[in-house]
CSV table of N, CA and C in Angstrom, one decimal:
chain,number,residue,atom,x,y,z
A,1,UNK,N,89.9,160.9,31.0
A,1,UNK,CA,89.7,159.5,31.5
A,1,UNK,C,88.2,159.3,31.9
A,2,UNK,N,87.6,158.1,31.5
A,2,UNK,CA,86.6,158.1,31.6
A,2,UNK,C,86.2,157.1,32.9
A,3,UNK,N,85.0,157.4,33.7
A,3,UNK,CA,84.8,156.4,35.1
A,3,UNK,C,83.5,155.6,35.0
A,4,UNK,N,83.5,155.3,33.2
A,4,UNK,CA,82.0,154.4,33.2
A,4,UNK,C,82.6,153.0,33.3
A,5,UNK,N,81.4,152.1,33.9
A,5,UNK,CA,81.7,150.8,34.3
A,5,UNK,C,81.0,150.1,33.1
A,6,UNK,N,82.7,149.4,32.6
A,6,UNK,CA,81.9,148.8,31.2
A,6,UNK,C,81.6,147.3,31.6
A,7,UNK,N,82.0,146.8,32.8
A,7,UNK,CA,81.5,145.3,32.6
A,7,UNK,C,81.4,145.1,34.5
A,8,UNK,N,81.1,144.4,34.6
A,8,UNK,CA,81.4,143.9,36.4
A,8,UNK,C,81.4,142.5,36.4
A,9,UNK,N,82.0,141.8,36.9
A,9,UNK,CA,82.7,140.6,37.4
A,9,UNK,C,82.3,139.9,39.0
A,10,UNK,N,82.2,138.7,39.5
A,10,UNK,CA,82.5,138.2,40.5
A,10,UNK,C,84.0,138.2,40.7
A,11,UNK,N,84.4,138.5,41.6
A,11,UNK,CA,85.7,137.7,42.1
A,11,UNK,C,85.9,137.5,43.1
A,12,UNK,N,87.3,136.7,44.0
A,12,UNK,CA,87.3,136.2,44.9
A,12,UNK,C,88.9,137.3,45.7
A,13,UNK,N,88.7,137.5,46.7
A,13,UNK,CA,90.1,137.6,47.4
A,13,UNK,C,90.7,137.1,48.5
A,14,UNK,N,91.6,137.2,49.5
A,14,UNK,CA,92.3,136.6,49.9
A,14,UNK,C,91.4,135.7,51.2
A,15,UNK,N,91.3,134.5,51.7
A,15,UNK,CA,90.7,133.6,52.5
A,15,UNK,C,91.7,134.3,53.9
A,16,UNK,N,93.0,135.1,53.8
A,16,UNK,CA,93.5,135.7,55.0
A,16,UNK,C,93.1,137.0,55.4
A,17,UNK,N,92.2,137.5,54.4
A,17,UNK,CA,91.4,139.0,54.9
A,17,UNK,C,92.2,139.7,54.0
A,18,UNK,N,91.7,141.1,54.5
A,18,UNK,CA,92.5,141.9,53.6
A,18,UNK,C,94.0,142.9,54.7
A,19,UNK,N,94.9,143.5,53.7
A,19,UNK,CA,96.1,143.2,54.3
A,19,UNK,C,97.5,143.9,53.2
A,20,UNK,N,98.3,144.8,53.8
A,20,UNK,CA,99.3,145.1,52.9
A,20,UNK,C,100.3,144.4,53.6
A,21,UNK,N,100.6,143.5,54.5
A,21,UNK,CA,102.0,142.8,54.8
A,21,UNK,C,102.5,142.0,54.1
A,22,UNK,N,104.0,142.5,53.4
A,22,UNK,CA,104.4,141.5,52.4
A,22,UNK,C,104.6,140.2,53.6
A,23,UNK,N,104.3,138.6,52.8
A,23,UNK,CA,103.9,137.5,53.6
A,23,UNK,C,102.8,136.9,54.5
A,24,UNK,N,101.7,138.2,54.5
A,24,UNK,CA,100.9,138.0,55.0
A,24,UNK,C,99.4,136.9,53.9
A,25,UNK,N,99.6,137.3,52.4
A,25,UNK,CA,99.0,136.2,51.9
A,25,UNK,C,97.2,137.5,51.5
A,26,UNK,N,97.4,138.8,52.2
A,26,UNK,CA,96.2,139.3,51.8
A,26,UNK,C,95.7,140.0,51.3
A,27,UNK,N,95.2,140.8,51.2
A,27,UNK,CA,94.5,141.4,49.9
A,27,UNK,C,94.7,142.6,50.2
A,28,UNK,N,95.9,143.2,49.2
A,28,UNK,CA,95.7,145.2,49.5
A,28,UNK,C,94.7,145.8,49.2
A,29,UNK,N,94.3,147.1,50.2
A,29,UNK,CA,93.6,147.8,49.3
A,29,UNK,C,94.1,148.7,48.3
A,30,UNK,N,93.4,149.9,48.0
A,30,UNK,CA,93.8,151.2,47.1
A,30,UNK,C,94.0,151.3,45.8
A,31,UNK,N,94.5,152.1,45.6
A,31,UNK,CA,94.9,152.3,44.2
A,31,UNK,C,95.8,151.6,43.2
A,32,UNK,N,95.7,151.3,42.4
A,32,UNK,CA,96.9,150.4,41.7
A,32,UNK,C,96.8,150.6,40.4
A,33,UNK,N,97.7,149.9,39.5
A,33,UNK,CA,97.8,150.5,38.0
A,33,UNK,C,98.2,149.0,38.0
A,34,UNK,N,97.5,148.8,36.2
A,34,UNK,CA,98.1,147.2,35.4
A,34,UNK,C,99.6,147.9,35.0
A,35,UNK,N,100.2,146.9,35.4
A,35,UNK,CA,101.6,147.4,34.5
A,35,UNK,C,102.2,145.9,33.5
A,36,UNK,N,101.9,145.2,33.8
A,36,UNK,CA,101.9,144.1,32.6
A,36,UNK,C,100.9,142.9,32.4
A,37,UNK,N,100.6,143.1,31.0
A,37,UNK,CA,99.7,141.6,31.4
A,37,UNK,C,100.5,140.5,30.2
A,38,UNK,N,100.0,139.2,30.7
A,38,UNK,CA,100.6,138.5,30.9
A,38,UNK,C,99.7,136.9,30.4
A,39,UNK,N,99.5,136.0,29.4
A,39,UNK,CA,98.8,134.8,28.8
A,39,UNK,C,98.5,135.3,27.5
A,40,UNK,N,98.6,136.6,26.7
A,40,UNK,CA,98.1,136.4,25.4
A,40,UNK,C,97.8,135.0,24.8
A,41,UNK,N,96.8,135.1,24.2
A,41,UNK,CA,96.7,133.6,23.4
A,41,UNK,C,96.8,132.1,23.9
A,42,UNK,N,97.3,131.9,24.8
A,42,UNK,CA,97.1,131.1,26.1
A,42,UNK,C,95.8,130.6,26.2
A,43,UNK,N,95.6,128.9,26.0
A,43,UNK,CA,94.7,127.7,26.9
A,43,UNK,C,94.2,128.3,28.1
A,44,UNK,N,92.6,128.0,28.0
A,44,UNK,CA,92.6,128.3,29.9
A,44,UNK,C,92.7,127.4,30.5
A,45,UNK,N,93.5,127.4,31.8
A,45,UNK,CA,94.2,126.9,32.4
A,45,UNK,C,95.7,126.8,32.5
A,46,UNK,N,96.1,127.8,31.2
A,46,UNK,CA,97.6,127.8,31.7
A,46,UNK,C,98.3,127.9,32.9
A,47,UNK,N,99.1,127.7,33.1
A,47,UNK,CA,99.3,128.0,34.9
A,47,UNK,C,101.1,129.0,34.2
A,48,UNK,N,101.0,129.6,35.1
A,48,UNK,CA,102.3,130.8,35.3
A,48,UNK,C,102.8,130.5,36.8
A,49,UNK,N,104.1,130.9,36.6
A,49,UNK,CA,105.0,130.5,37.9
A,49,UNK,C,105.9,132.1,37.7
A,50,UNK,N,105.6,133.0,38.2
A,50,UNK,CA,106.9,134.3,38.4
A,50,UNK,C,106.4,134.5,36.9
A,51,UNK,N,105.5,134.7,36.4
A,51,UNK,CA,105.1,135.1,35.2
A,51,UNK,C,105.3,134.4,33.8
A,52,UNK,N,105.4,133.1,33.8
A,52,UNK,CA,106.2,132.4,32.8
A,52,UNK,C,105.5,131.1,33.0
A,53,UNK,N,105.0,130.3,31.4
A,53,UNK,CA,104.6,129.8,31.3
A,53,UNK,C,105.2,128.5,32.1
A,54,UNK,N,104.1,127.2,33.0
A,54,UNK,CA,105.1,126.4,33.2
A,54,UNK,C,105.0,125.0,32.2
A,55,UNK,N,103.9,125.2,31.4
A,55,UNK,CA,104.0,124.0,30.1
A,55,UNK,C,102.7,122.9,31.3
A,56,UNK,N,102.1,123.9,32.3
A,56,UNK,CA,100.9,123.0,32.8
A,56,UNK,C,99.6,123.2,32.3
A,57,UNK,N,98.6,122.6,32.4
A,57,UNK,CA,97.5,123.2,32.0
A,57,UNK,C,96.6,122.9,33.7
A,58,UNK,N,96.1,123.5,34.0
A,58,UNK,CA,95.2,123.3,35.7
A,58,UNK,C,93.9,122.6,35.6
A,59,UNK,N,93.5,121.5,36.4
A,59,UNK,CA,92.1,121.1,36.4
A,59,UNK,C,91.3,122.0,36.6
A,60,UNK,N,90.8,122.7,36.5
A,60,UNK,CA,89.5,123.3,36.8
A,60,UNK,C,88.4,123.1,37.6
A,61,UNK,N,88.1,123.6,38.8
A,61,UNK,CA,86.8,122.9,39.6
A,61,UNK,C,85.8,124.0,39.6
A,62,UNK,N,84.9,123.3,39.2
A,62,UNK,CA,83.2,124.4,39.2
A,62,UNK,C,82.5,123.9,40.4
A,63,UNK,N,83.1,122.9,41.4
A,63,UNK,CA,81.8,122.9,42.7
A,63,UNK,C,82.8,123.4,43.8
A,64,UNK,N,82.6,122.8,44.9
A,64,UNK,CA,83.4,123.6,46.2
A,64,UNK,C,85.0,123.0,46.7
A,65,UNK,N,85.4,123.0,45.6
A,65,UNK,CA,86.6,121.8,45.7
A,65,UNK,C,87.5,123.4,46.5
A,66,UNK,N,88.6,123.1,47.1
A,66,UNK,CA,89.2,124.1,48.1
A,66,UNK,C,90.6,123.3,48.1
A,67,UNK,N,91.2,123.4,47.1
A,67,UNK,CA,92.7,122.8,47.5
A,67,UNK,C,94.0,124.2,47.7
A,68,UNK,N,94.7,123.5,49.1
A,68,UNK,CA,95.7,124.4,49.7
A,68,UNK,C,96.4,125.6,48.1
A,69,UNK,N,97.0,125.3,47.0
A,69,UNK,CA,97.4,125.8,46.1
A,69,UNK,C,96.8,126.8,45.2
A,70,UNK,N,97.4,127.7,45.1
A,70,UNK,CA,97.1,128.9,44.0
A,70,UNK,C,97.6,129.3,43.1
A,71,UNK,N,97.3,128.4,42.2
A,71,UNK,CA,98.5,128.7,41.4
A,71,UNK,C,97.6,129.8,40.3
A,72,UNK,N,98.2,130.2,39.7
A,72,UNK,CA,97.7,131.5,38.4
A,72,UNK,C,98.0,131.0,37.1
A,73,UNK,N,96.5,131.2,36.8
A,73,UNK,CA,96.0,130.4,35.5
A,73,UNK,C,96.0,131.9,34.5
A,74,UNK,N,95.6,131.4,33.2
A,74,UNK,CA,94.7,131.7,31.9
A,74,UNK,C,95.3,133.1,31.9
A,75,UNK,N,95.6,133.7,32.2
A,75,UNK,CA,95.5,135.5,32.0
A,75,UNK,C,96.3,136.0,33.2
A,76,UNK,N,97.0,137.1,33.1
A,76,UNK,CA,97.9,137.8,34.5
A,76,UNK,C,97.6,139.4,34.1
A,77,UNK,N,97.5,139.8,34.7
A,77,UNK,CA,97.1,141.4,35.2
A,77,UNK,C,98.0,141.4,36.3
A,78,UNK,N,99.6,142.2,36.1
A,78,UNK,CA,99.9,142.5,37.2
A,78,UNK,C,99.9,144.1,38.0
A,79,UNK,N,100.0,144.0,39.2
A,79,UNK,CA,99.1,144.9,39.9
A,79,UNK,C,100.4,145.9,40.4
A,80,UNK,N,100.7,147.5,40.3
A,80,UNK,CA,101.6,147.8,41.3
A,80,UNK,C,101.0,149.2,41.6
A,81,UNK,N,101.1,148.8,43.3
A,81,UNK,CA,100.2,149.7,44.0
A,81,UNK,C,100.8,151.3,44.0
A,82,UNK,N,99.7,152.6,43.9
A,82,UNK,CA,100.0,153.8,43.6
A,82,UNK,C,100.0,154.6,44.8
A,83,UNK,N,99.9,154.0,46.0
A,83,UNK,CA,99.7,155.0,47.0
A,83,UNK,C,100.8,154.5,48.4
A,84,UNK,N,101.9,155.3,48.4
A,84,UNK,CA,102.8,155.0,49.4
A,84,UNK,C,102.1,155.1,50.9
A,85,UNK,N,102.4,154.2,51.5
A,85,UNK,CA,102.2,153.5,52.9
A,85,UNK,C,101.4,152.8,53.1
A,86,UNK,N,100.5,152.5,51.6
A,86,UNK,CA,99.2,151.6,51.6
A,86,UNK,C,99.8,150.0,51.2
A,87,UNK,N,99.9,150.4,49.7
A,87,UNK,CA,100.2,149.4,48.9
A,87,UNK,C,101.4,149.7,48.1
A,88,UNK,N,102.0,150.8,48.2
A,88,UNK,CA,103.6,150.7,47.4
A,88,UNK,C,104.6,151.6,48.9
A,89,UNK,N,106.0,150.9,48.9
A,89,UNK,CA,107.0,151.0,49.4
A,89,UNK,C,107.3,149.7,50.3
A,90,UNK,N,108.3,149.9,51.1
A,90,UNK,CA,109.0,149.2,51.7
A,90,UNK,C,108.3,147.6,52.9
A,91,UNK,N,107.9,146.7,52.1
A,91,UNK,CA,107.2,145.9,53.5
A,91,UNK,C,106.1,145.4,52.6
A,92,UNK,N,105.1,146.4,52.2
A,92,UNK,CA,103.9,146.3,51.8
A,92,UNK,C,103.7,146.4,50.0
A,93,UNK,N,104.5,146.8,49.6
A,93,UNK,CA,104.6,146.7,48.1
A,93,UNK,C,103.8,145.8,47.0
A,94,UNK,N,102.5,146.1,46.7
A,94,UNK,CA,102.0,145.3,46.0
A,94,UNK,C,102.6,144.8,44.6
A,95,UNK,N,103.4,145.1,44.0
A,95,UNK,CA,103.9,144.8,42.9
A,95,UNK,C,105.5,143.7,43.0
A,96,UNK,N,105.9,144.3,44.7
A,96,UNK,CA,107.1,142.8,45.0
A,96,UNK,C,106.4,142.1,45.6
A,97,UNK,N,105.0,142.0,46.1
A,97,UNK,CA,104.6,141.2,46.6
A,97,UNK,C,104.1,139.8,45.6
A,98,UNK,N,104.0,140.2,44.0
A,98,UNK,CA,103.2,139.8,42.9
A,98,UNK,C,102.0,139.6,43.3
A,99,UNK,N,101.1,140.4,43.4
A,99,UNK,CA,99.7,141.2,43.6
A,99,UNK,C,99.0,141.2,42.3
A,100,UNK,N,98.7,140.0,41.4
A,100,UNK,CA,97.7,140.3,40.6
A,100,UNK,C,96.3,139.8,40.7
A,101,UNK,N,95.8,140.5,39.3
A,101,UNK,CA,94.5,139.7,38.8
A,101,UNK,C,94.5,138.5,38.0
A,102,UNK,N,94.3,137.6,38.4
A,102,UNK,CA,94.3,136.2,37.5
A,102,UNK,C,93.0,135.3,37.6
A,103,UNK,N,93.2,134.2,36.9
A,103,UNK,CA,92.2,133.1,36.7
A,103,UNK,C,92.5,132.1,38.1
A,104,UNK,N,91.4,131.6,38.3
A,104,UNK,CA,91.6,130.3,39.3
A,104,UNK,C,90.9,129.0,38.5
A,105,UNK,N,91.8,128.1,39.3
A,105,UNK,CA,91.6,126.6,39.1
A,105,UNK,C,90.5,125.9,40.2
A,106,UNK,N,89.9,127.0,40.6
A,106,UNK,CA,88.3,126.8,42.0
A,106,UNK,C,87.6,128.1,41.2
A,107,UNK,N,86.6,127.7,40.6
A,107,UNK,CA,86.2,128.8,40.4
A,107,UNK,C,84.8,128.2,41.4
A,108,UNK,N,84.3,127.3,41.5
A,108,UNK,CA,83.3,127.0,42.1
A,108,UNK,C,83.4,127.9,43.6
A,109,UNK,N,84.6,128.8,43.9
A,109,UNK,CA,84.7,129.5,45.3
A,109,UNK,C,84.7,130.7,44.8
A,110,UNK,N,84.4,131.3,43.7
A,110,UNK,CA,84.7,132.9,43.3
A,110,UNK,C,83.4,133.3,43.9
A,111,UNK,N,83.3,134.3,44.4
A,111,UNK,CA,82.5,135.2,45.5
A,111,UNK,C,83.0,135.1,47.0
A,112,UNK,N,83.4,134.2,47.0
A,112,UNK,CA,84.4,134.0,48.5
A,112,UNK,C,85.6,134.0,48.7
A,113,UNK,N,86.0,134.5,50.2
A,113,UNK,CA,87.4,134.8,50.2
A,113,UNK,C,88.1,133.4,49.9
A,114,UNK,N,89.1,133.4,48.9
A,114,UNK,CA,90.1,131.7,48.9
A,114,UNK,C,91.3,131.8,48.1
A,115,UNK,N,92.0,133.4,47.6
A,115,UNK,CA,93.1,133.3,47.4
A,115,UNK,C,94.1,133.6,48.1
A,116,UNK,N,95.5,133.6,48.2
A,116,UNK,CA,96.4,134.0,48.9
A,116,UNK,C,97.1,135.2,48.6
A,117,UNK,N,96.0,136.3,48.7
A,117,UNK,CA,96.4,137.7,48.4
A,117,UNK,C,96.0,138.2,47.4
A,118,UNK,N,96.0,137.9,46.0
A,118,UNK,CA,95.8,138.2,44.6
A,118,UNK,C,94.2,138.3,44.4
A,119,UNK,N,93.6,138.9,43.5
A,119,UNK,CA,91.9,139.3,42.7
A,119,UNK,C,92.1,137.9,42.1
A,120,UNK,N,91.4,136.8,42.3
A,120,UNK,CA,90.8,135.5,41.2
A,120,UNK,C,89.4,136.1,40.4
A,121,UNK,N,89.6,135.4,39.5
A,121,UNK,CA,88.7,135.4,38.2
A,121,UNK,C,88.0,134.4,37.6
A,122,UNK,N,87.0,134.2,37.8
A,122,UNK,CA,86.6,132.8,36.1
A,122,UNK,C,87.7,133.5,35.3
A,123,UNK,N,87.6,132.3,34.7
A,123,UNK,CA,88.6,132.1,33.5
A,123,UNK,C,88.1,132.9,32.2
A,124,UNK,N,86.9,133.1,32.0
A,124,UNK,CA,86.6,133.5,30.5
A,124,UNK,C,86.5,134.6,31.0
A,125,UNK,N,86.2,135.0,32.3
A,125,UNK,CA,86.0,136.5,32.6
A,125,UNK,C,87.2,137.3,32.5
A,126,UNK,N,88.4,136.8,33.0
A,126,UNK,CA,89.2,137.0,32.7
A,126,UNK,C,90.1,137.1,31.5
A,127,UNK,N,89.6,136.4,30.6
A,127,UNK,CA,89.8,136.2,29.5
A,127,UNK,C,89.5,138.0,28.9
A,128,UNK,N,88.1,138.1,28.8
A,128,UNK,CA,87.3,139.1,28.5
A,128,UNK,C,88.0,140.3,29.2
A,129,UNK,N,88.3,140.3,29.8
A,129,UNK,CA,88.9,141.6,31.6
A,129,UNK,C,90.2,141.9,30.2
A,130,UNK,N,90.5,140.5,30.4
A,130,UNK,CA,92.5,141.0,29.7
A,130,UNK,C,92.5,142.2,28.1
A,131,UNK,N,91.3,141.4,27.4
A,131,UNK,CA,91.3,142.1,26.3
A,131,UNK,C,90.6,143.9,26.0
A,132,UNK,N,89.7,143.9,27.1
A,132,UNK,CA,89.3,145.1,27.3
A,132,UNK,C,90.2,146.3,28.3
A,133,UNK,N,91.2,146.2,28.6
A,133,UNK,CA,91.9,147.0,29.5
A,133,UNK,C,93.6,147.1,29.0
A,134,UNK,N,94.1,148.3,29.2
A,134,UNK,CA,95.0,148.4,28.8
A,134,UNK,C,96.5,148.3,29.9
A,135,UNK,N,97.4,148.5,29.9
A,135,UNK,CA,98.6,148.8,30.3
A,135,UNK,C,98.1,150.2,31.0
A,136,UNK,N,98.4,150.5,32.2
A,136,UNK,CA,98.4,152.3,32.9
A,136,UNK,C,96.7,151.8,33.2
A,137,UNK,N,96.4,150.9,32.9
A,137,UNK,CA,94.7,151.0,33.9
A,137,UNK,C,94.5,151.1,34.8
A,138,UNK,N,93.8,152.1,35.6
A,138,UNK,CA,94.1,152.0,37.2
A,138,UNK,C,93.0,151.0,37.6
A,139,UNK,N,93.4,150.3,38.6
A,139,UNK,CA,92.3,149.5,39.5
A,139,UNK,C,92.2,149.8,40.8
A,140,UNK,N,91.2,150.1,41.4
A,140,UNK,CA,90.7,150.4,43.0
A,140,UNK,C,90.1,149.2,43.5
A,141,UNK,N,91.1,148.8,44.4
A,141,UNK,CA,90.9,147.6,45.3
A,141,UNK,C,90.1,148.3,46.8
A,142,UNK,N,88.7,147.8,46.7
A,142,UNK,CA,88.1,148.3,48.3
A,142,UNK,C,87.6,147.1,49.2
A,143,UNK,N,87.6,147.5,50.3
A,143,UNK,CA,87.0,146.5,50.9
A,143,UNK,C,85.3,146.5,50.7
């Protein structure tokens, strides 16, 4: 396994801090693995509801637009954490929590905290992220 960094990204995490309480809305850390992804071939701005297309497409904002909703656009990376008491088991479980990497419909806020728990992405970044990474990829979420 190799630990070169083939690309780096902006992104955004939780506007609640960071946080393994399922319901708390914030961003685990640690270890995690993709175990499914999710928009092949998908518009950006598809929006996903429980992993399933909902037949919406999302406005997109490029300046500081901040609306209450998060919904998950363009691409799904979903996340299930590898390290018991952190991010997988009972409470804190990043993967029942639906803990992914996805697109936002604010990207004008990526660099700042403004999702509800989940890695946001530009859209094309993610676009680019989905096609270079496989199933079993691990991801390290740090503060």
């Amino acid at each position: 396994m190799s630990n070169t960094v083939l690309r780096e990204y902006p992104i955004s995490t939780s506007k609640y801090g960071i946080g393994n309480k399922e319901g708390s809305g914030k961003t685990p850390l640690g270890k995690h693995r993709i175990v499914k992804k999710v928009g092949m071939g998908e518009p950006i701005g598809t929006v996903f509801r429980n992993l399933r297309k909902t037949g919406e497409i999302a406005t997109i904002y490029y300046d500081s637009t901040d609306i209450e909703s998060d919904p998950v656009i363009t691409r799904v990376l979903v996340l299930e954490g590898l390290e018991k008491g952190v991010n997988k088991g009972r409470g804190i479980d990043s993967l029942s929590r639906g803990i992914y990497i996805h697109g936002t419909h604010e990207e004008g806020l990526i660099g700042k905290p403004a999702s509800h728990g989940c890695i946001r992405m530009r859209n094309k970044d993610i676009m680019e992220l989905f096609e270079l990474v496989d199933i079993g990829t691990l991801v390290v979420i740090e503060n």
